[in-house]
mmCIF file of C-alpha atoms in Angstrom:
data_model
loop_
_atom_site.group_PDB
_atom_site.id
_atom_site.type_symbol
_atom_site.label_atom_id
_atom_site.label_comp_id
_atom_site.label_asym_id
_atom_site.label_seq_id
_atom_site.Cartn_x
_atom_site.Cartn_y
_atom_site.Cartn_z
ATOM 1 C CA MET A 1 -51.308 -80.739 11.590
ATOM 2 C CA SER A 2 -48.725 -80.232 9.770
ATOM 3 C CA TYR A 3 -45.740 -79.413 11.661
ATOM 4 C CA ALA A 4 -41.974 -80.610 11.944
ATOM 5 C CA ARG A 5 -40.957 -82.329 15.324
ATOM 6 C CA THR A 6 -38.007 -80.344 17.161
ATOM 7 C CA THR A 7 -36.549 -80.381 20.502
ATOM 8 C CA CYS A 8 -39.092 -79.065 22.885
ATOM 9 C CA PHE A 9 -39.745 -76.301 24.576
ATOM 10 C CA SER A 10 -39.048 -76.424 28.475
ATOM 11 C CA GLY A 11 -36.422 -79.773 28.022
ATOM 12 C CA TYR A 12 -39.868 -81.917 27.948
ATOM 13 C CA CYS A 13 -42.740 -83.002 25.890
ATOM 14 C CA TRP A 14 -45.505 -82.527 27.757
ATOM 15 C CA GLY A 15 -48.988 -83.668 25.392
ATOM 16 C CA LEU A 16 -51.220 -80.909 25.049
ATOM 17 C CA ASP A 17 -54.473 -82.356 27.205
ATOM 18 C CA GLU A 18 -51.817 -81.648 30.069
ATOM 19 C CA SER A 19 -50.180 -78.361 29.075
ATOM 20 C CA GLN A 20 -51.377 -74.884 30.011
ATOM 21 C CA VAL A 21 -48.877 -72.737 27.699
ATOM 22 C CA ILE A 22 -48.529 -74.070 23.835
ATOM 23 C CA VAL A 23 -45.416 -72.888 21.752
ATOM 24 C CA LEU A 24 -44.736 -72.911 18.754
ATOM 25 C CA GLY A 25 -42.112 -72.547 16.256
ATOM 26 C CA ALA A 26 -41.968 -70.092 12.979
ATOM 27 C CA PRO A 27 -38.741 -70.058 11.282
ATOM 28 C CA LEU A 28 -39.284 -67.520 8.486
ATOM 29 C CA GLU A 29 -36.390 -65.821 6.869
ATOM 30 C CA GLU A 30 -37.164 -64.325 3.368
ATOM 31 C CA THR A 31 -36.937 -60.418 3.520
ATOM 32 C CA THR A 32 -34.009 -59.683 6.636
ATOM 33 C CA SER A 33 -32.026 -57.046 5.100
ATOM 34 C CA TYR A 34 -28.845 -56.674 7.390
ATOM 35 C CA ARG A 35 -27.572 -59.878 9.451
ATOM 36 C CA PRO A 36 -29.407 -63.297 8.943
ATOM 37 C CA GLY A 37 -29.914 -66.459 10.751
ATOM 38 C CA THR A 38 -32.950 -65.238 12.331
ATOM 39 C CA ARG A 39 -34.402 -69.235 11.271
ATOM 40 C CA PHE A 40 -32.103 -71.295 13.346
ATOM 41 C CA ALA A 41 -33.774 -68.807 16.553
ATOM 42 C CA PRO A 42 -36.896 -71.347 17.660
ATOM 43 C CA ARG A 43 -33.674 -74.133 18.060
ATOM 44 C CA ALA A 44 -31.259 -71.803 19.981
ATOM 45 C CA ILE A 45 -34.659 -70.588 22.178
ATOM 46 C CA ARG A 46 -35.513 -74.130 22.785
ATOM 47 C CA GLU A 47 -32.074 -75.140 23.671
ATOM 48 C CA ALA A 48 -31.785 -71.989 26.139
ATOM 49 C CA SER A 49 -35.427 -73.235 27.859
ATOM 50 C CA ALA A 50 -34.204 -76.350 28.888
ATOM 51 C CA TYR A 51 -31.039 -74.572 31.069
ATOM 52 C CA ILE A 52 -32.302 -71.460 32.670
ATOM 53 C CA GLU A 53 -34.364 -71.361 36.054
ATOM 54 C CA TYR A 54 -38.297 -71.151 35.783
ATOM 55 C CA TRP A 55 -38.201 -69.088 38.971
ATOM 56 C CA SER A 56 -40.040 -66.154 38.689
ATOM 57 C CA LEU A 57 -38.692 -62.634 40.610
ATOM 58 C CA ARG A 58 -41.970 -60.652 39.434
ATOM 59 C CA GLY A 59 -44.812 -63.099 40.232
ATOM 60 C CA LYS A 60 -42.784 -65.219 43.440
ATOM 61 C CA LEU A 61 -44.039 -68.056 41.890
ATOM 62 C CA ASP A 62 -42.149 -71.125 40.033
ATOM 63 C CA VAL A 63 -43.695 -71.208 36.636
ATOM 64 C CA ASP A 64 -41.968 -74.890 36.458
ATOM 65 C CA GLU A 65 -44.706 -75.543 39.275
ATOM 66 C CA HIS A 66 -47.799 -74.787 37.412
ATOM 67 C CA VAL A 67 -46.913 -74.625 33.471
ATOM 68 C CA ARG A 68 -46.256 -77.471 31.085
ATOM 69 C CA PHE A 69 -45.456 -76.565 27.775
ATOM 70 C CA TYR A 70 -46.903 -78.320 25.080
ATOM 71 C CA ASP A 71 -44.179 -77.591 22.004
ATOM 72 C CA ALA A 72 -45.782 -78.013 18.677
ATOM 73 C CA GLY A 73 -42.718 -77.730 16.279
ATOM 74 C CA ASP A 74 -42.219 -75.371 13.599
ATOM 75 C CA ALA A 75 -44.494 -74.751 11.162
ATOM 76 C CA LEU A 76 -43.792 -75.729 7.414
ATOM 77 C CA VAL A 77 -43.099 -72.599 6.026
ATOM 78 C CA GLU A 78 -42.430 -72.288 2.219
ATOM 79 C CA GLN A 79 -41.624 -70.177 -0.334
ATOM 80 C CA PRO A 80 -42.670 -67.863 -1.281
ATOM 81 C CA LEU A 81 -43.520 -65.293 1.154
ATOM 82 C CA GLU A 82 -47.440 -64.985 1.133
ATOM 83 C CA LYS A 83 -47.272 -68.969 1.888
ATOM 84 C CA ALA A 84 -45.198 -69.604 4.463
ATOM 85 C CA LEU A 85 -47.623 -66.798 6.216
ATOM 86 C CA GLU A 86 -50.598 -68.449 5.214
ATOM 87 C CA ALA A 87 -49.114 -71.659 6.932
ATOM 88 C CA ILE A 88 -48.343 -69.744 9.744
ATOM 89 C CA GLY A 89 -51.640 -68.550 10.217
ATOM 90 C CA ASP A 90 -53.286 -71.818 9.697
ATOM 91 C CA ALA A 91 -51.279 -73.386 12.643
ATOM 92 C CA VAL A 92 -51.985 -69.954 14.921
ATOM 93 C CA GLU A 93 -55.517 -70.491 13.998
ATOM 94 C CA ARG A 94 -55.250 -74.118 15.120
ATOM 95 C CA LEU A 95 -53.640 -73.946 18.230
ATOM 96 C CA SER A 96 -55.538 -70.909 19.164
ATOM 97 C CA GLY A 97 -58.705 -72.957 18.995
ATOM 98 C CA VAL A 98 -57.279 -74.672 22.009
ATOM 99 C CA GLY A 99 -58.650 -71.935 23.886
ATOM 100 C CA LYS A 100 -54.958 -71.964 25.891
ATOM 101 C CA PRO A 101 -52.024 -69.177 25.794
ATOM 102 C CA LEU A 102 -49.762 -69.228 22.505
ATOM 103 C CA VAL A 103 -46.311 -68.346 22.174
ATOM 104 C CA VAL A 104 -45.064 -68.064 18.824
ATOM 105 C CA MET A 105 -40.912 -67.705 17.893
ATOM 106 C CA GLY A 106 -39.681 -66.864 14.822
ATOM 107 C CA GLY A 107 -38.145 -66.105 12.623
ATOM 108 C CA GLU A 108 -38.013 -62.898 11.162
ATOM 109 C CA HIS A 109 -41.002 -60.271 12.650
ATOM 110 C CA THR A 110 -43.199 -60.262 9.332
ATOM 111 C CA ILE A 111 -44.133 -63.694 11.146
ATOM 112 C CA THR A 112 -46.745 -61.331 12.945
ATOM 113 C CA LEU A 113 -49.034 -60.357 10.226
ATOM 114 C CA GLY A 114 -49.636 -64.324 9.421
ATOM 115 C CA ILE A 115 -49.688 -64.605 13.525
ATOM 116 C CA VAL A 116 -53.032 -61.633 13.473
ATOM 117 C CA GLU A 117 -54.561 -62.889 10.127
ATOM 118 C CA GLY A 118 -54.916 -66.625 11.877
ATOM 119 C CA LEU A 119 -56.471 -64.742 15.103
ATOM 120 C CA VAL A 120 -58.475 -63.372 13.021
ATOM 121 C CA ARG A 121 -59.642 -66.358 11.062
ATOM 122 C CA ALA A 122 -59.912 -68.137 14.357
ATOM 123 C CA GLY A 123 -62.960 -65.474 15.822
ATOM 124 C CA TYR A 124 -60.651 -63.272 17.704
ATOM 125 C CA LYS A 125 -61.099 -59.920 17.673
ATOM 126 C CA PRO A 126 -57.406 -58.746 18.652
ATOM 127 C CA CYS A 127 -55.812 -55.687 20.069
ATOM 128 C CA MET A 128 -51.541 -55.440 19.462
ATOM 129 C CA VAL A 129 -49.062 -54.523 22.000
ATOM 130 C CA GLN A 130 -45.471 -54.494 20.339
ATOM 131 C CA LEU A 131 -42.095 -53.582 21.763
ATOM 132 C CA ASP A 132 -39.535 -52.858 19.099
ATOM 133 C CA ALA A 133 -36.845 -50.509 18.436
ATOM 134 C CA HIS A 134 -38.280 -50.123 15.103
ATOM 135 C CA MET A 135 -41.998 -48.888 13.939
ATOM 136 C CA ASP A 136 -42.417 -51.467 10.874
ATOM 137 C CA MET A 137 -44.673 -48.842 9.476
ATOM 138 C CA ARG A 138 -42.900 -48.496 5.832
ATOM 139 C CA SER A 139 -44.856 -48.485 2.508
ATOM 140 C CA GLU A 140 -42.568 -51.008 1.167
ATOM 141 C CA TYR A 141 -38.806 -51.572 1.948
ATOM 142 C CA ALA A 142 -36.316 -52.736 -0.843
ATOM 143 C CA GLY A 143 -39.078 -53.167 -3.529
ATOM 144 C CA ARG A 144 -41.275 -55.573 -1.358
ATOM 145 C CA ARG A 145 -45.000 -54.266 0.379
ATOM 146 C CA VAL A 146 -44.684 -57.125 2.757
ATOM 147 C CA SER A 147 -41.453 -58.027 5.142
ATOM 148 C CA HIS A 148 -40.321 -56.956 8.386
ATOM 149 C CA ALA A 149 -39.947 -53.539 7.801
ATOM 150 C CA THR A 150 -43.643 -53.435 6.532
ATOM 151 C CA PHE A 151 -46.019 -55.482 8.619
ATOM 152 C CA ALA A 152 -47.272 -53.191 11.532
ATOM 153 C CA ARG A 153 -48.571 -50.683 8.881
ATOM 154 C CA LEU A 154 -50.224 -53.886 7.523
ATOM 155 C CA VAL A 155 -51.501 -55.406 10.838
ATOM 156 C CA VAL A 156 -53.296 -51.801 11.429
ATOM 157 C CA SER A 157 -54.272 -50.727 7.911
ATOM 158 C CA GLU A 158 -55.016 -54.174 6.068
ATOM 159 C CA VAL A 159 -55.862 -56.124 9.461
ATOM 160 C CA GLY A 160 -57.509 -53.081 11.362
ATOM 161 C CA VAL A 161 -55.821 -54.201 14.716
ATOM 162 C CA PRO A 162 -55.530 -51.118 16.964
ATOM 163 C CA VAL A 163 -51.959 -51.076 17.914
ATOM 164 C CA VAL A 164 -50.053 -49.665 20.973
ATOM 165 C CA LEU A 165 -45.837 -49.408 19.824
ATOM 166 C CA ALA A 166 -43.709 -49.155 22.346
ATOM 167 C CA GLY A 167 -39.574 -48.769 22.790
ATOM 168 C CA VAL A 168 -39.409 -47.307 19.411
ATOM 169 C CA ARG A 169 -35.586 -45.453 18.319
ATOM 170 C CA GLY A 170 -35.157 -46.114 14.951
ATOM 171 C CA PHE A 171 -37.419 -44.988 12.433
ATOM 172 C CA VAL A 172 -38.272 -42.619 9.407
ATOM 173 C CA ARG A 173 -40.600 -39.221 8.645
ATOM 174 C CA GLU A 174 -42.891 -41.967 6.904
ATOM 175 C CA GLU A 175 -43.672 -44.218 9.597
ATOM 176 C CA LEU A 176 -43.895 -41.905 11.991
ATOM 177 C CA GLU A 177 -46.599 -39.502 10.222
ATOM 178 C CA PHE A 178 -48.189 -43.169 9.924
ATOM 179 C CA ALA A 179 -48.518 -43.575 13.358
ATOM 180 C CA ARG A 180 -49.873 -40.242 13.879
ATOM 181 C CA ALA A 181 -52.379 -40.223 11.393
ATOM 182 C CA ASN A 182 -53.899 -43.905 12.347
ATOM 183 C CA HIS A 183 -53.765 -43.109 16.218
ATOM 184 C CA VAL A 184 -50.987 -45.369 17.291
ATOM 185 C CA PRO A 185 -49.735 -44.856 20.839
ATOM 186 C CA VAL A 186 -45.988 -44.412 20.677
ATOM 187 C CA ILE A 187 -43.957 -44.581 23.535
ATOM 188 C CA ASP A 188 -40.209 -44.048 22.417
ATOM 189 C CA ALA A 189 -37.395 -45.533 23.849
ATOM 190 C CA HIS A 190 -36.707 -42.930 26.355
ATOM 191 C CA ARG A 191 -39.629 -42.814 27.913
ATOM 192 C CA LEU A 192 -39.587 -46.770 29.009
ATOM 193 C CA GLN A 193 -36.201 -46.519 29.923
ATOM 194 C CA ASP A 194 -37.138 -43.481 32.040
ATOM 195 C CA GLU A 195 -40.505 -44.589 33.044
ATOM 196 C CA SER A 196 -40.323 -48.726 32.104
ATOM 197 C CA VAL A 197 -44.319 -50.571 32.974
ATOM 198 C CA ALA A 198 -45.836 -47.027 34.088
ATOM 199 C CA ALA A 199 -45.660 -46.180 30.542
ATOM 200 C CA VAL A 200 -46.586 -48.918 28.745
ATOM 201 C CA ILE A 201 -49.593 -50.289 30.907
ATOM 202 C CA PRO A 202 -52.025 -47.485 30.994
ATOM 203 C CA ALA A 203 -51.693 -46.999 27.212
ATOM 204 C CA VAL A 204 -52.352 -51.055 26.808
ATOM 205 C CA SER A 205 -55.761 -50.541 28.921
ATOM 206 C CA LYS A 206 -57.080 -47.311 27.130
ATOM 207 C CA LEU A 207 -56.374 -49.215 24.265
ATOM 208 C CA ILE A 208 -58.560 -52.182 25.721
ATOM 209 C CA GLU A 209 -60.664 -49.565 26.765
ATOM 210 C CA LYS A 210 -61.431 -48.135 23.619
ATOM 211 C CA SER A 211 -61.082 -51.011 21.094
ATOM 212 C CA VAL A 212 -63.528 -54.188 21.033
ATOM 213 C CA CYS A 213 -60.930 -56.722 21.091
ATOM 214 C CA ASN A 214 -60.928 -59.366 22.870
ATOM 215 C CA HIS A 215 -57.916 -60.843 22.502
ATOM 216 C CA LEU A 216 -54.068 -59.191 23.236
ATOM 217 C CA HIS A 217 -51.645 -60.438 21.288
ATOM 218 C CA LEU A 218 -48.052 -58.985 22.277
ATOM 219 C CA THR A 219 -45.121 -58.715 19.310
ATOM 220 C CA LEU A 220 -41.860 -58.571 21.200
ATOM 221 C CA ASP A 221 -38.492 -57.961 18.729
ATOM 222 C CA MET A 222 -35.654 -58.887 20.546
ATOM 223 C CA ASP A 223 -33.696 -55.349 18.860
ATOM 224 C CA VAL A 224 -36.215 -53.447 21.903
ATOM 225 C CA VAL A 225 -33.303 -54.637 24.405
ATOM 226 C CA ASP A 226 -30.212 -52.583 23.867
ATOM 227 C CA PRO A 227 -28.009 -54.609 21.741
ATOM 228 C CA GLY A 228 -25.155 -54.306 24.842
ATOM 229 C CA PHE A 229 -27.745 -56.929 26.947
ATOM 230 C CA ALA A 230 -29.241 -58.365 23.126
ATOM 231 C CA PRO A 231 -26.314 -58.746 21.014
ATOM 232 C CA GLY A 232 -27.846 -61.195 18.676
ATOM 233 C CA VAL A 233 -30.670 -59.715 16.822
ATOM 234 C CA SER A 234 -31.250 -58.639 13.039
ATOM 235 C CA ASN A 235 -31.139 -54.886 13.202
ATOM 236 C CA PRO A 236 -29.236 -53.978 16.315
ATOM 237 C CA GLU A 237 -30.199 -50.232 17.919
ATOM 238 C CA PRO A 238 -28.018 -48.116 20.222
ATOM 239 C CA GLU A 239 -30.125 -46.692 23.248
ATOM 240 C CA GLY A 240 -31.978 -49.702 23.527
ATOM 241 C CA ILE A 241 -33.971 -51.154 27.242
ATOM 242 C CA THR A 242 -32.480 -53.052 29.536
ATOM 243 C CA PRO A 243 -33.839 -57.116 30.018
ATOM 244 C CA ARG A 244 -35.300 -56.242 33.489
ATOM 245 C CA ILE A 245 -37.130 -53.466 31.851
ATOM 246 C CA LEU A 246 -38.231 -55.950 29.045
ATOM 247 C CA LEU A 247 -39.261 -58.941 31.910
ATOM 248 C CA ASP A 248 -41.182 -56.751 33.854
ATOM 249 C CA ILE A 249 -43.706 -55.687 30.290
ATOM 250 C CA VAL A 250 -44.229 -58.662 29.735
ATOM 251 C CA PHE A 251 -45.115 -59.755 33.183
ATOM 252 C CA GLU A 252 -47.213 -57.131 33.102
ATOM 253 C CA VAL A 253 -49.189 -57.383 29.812
ATOM 254 C CA ALA A 254 -49.845 -61.211 30.205
ATOM 255 C CA ARG A 255 -51.206 -60.460 33.899
ATOM 256 C CA LEU A 256 -53.265 -57.369 32.149
ATOM 257 C CA ALA A 257 -54.779 -58.940 29.456
ATOM 258 C CA VAL A 258 -55.719 -62.228 31.835
ATOM 259 C CA LEU A 259 -57.741 -59.623 34.525
ATOM 260 C CA ARG A 260 -59.174 -58.670 32.105
ATOM 261 C CA GLY A 261 -60.548 -61.490 30.617
ATOM 262 C CA MET A 262 -59.142 -61.779 27.527
ATOM 263 C CA SER A 263 -57.407 -64.573 25.989
ATOM 264 C CA LEU A 264 -53.437 -63.715 25.109
ATOM 265 C CA SER A 265 -50.936 -64.900 22.533
ATOM 266 C CA MET A 266 -47.187 -63.577 22.388
ATOM 267 C CA ASP A 267 -44.501 -63.805 19.401
ATOM 268 C CA VAL A 268 -40.447 -63.530 20.196
ATOM 269 C CA VAL A 269 -38.936 -62.625 17.048
ATOM 270 C CA GLU A 270 -35.460 -61.378 15.221
ATOM 271 C CA VAL A 271 -33.249 -62.977 17.083
ATOM 272 C CA SER A 272 -29.942 -64.321 15.194
ATOM 273 C CA PRO A 273 -28.003 -66.817 16.629
ATOM 274 C CA PRO A 274 -25.240 -66.653 14.439
ATOM 275 C CA TYR A 275 -24.622 -63.030 15.826
ATOM 276 C CA ASP A 276 -25.612 -63.970 19.362
ATOM 277 C CA ALA A 277 -22.216 -63.955 21.446
ATOM 278 C CA GLY A 278 -22.787 -66.366 24.090
ATOM 279 C CA GLY A 279 -25.919 -67.173 23.541
ATOM 280 C CA VAL A 280 -27.570 -64.896 25.631
ATOM 281 C CA THR A 281 -30.351 -63.057 23.386
ATOM 282 C CA SER A 282 -31.709 -66.747 23.435
ATOM 283 C CA VAL A 283 -31.353 -66.858 26.904
ATOM 284 C CA LEU A 284 -33.269 -63.526 27.510
ATOM 285 C CA ALA A 285 -35.867 -64.481 24.943
ATOM 286 C CA ALA A 286 -36.329 -67.926 26.757
ATOM 287 C CA LYS A 287 -36.428 -65.674 29.736
ATOM 288 C CA ALA A 288 -39.338 -63.337 28.331
ATOM 289 C CA ILE A 289 -41.808 -66.750 27.515
ATOM 290 C CA VAL A 290 -41.337 -68.270 30.776
ATOM 291 C CA GLU A 291 -41.825 -64.146 32.288
ATOM 292 C CA PHE A 292 -45.120 -64.314 29.474
ATOM 293 C CA ALA A 293 -46.412 -67.389 31.357
ATOM 294 C CA ALA A 294 -45.738 -66.062 34.759
ATOM 295 C CA GLY A 295 -47.569 -63.243 34.343
ATOM 296 C CA VAL A 296 -50.602 -65.526 33.317
ATOM 297 C CA VAL A 297 -51.123 -67.748 36.967
ATOM 298 C CA ALA A 298 -49.772 -64.910 38.877
ATOM 299 C CA ALA A 299 -53.054 -63.052 37.283
ATOM 300 C CA ARG A 300 -55.125 -66.943 37.355
ATOM 301 C CA SER A 301 -53.820 -67.205 41.108
ATOM 302 C CA SER A 302 -54.933 -63.895 42.469
ATOM 303 C CA ALA A 303 -58.555 -63.804 40.954
ATOM 304 C CA ARG A 304 -59.161 -66.949 42.641
#
């Protein structure tokens, strides 16, 4: 497989056979419309991951004792955009075939389109949970049909993947009408702050029950978090959720997927290190990946 080698997530370069979770970088940055820098995010998240602790308060376990991360390096993203998305999809198709949870570190949010296309090519029938300040369901943005602001519309309308959308607070009428017309459950930021996990898990459970999906993909745009906690993102929006709510949801979604017998994957996108005061957004992104792994471990432990 063609990957450019980089510093490994968690600080340890485990082999594929001895690992339990796979990590891939996708440093795509082509349609960013406000604050650039997402191409530097995989490197920054990897660096942060080597210095945080791996104890999960939610799972009451040390992820370091249960999970070894195989870092596949970065997908070789090249212009034009379509070629980059194909490369990301090819990497996801190959790595998801190993049968282990996969985490992709972006990059701009457009990478999610390539990821779900790769999952479909690998034979999965995915459902998607989108944590995001924005709907990303415009028909076009800045003259582009495919971009960070349109990818979710394409995931629903062209790839045919059902979606639950949570944390939104920045969108236009066109997007809201599309979501309603396509029966996309939308949990806005106010409700998410008030109800936390209780607002999301029932919607995800219902999505799984209604759909024929056998794979759950969680896409995490770091701008879902309030910029007071996560300033280093491409398109910050006020009134976001707290880190605790974010990590609770990531943990519970991963746990739910395993308990339902589904395969699962996750992406973390839109971190912009040049705007990240103190590197706190990269740290939170790395912690989200750790809690994703903790949810997997907790579910497998309870099923024994």
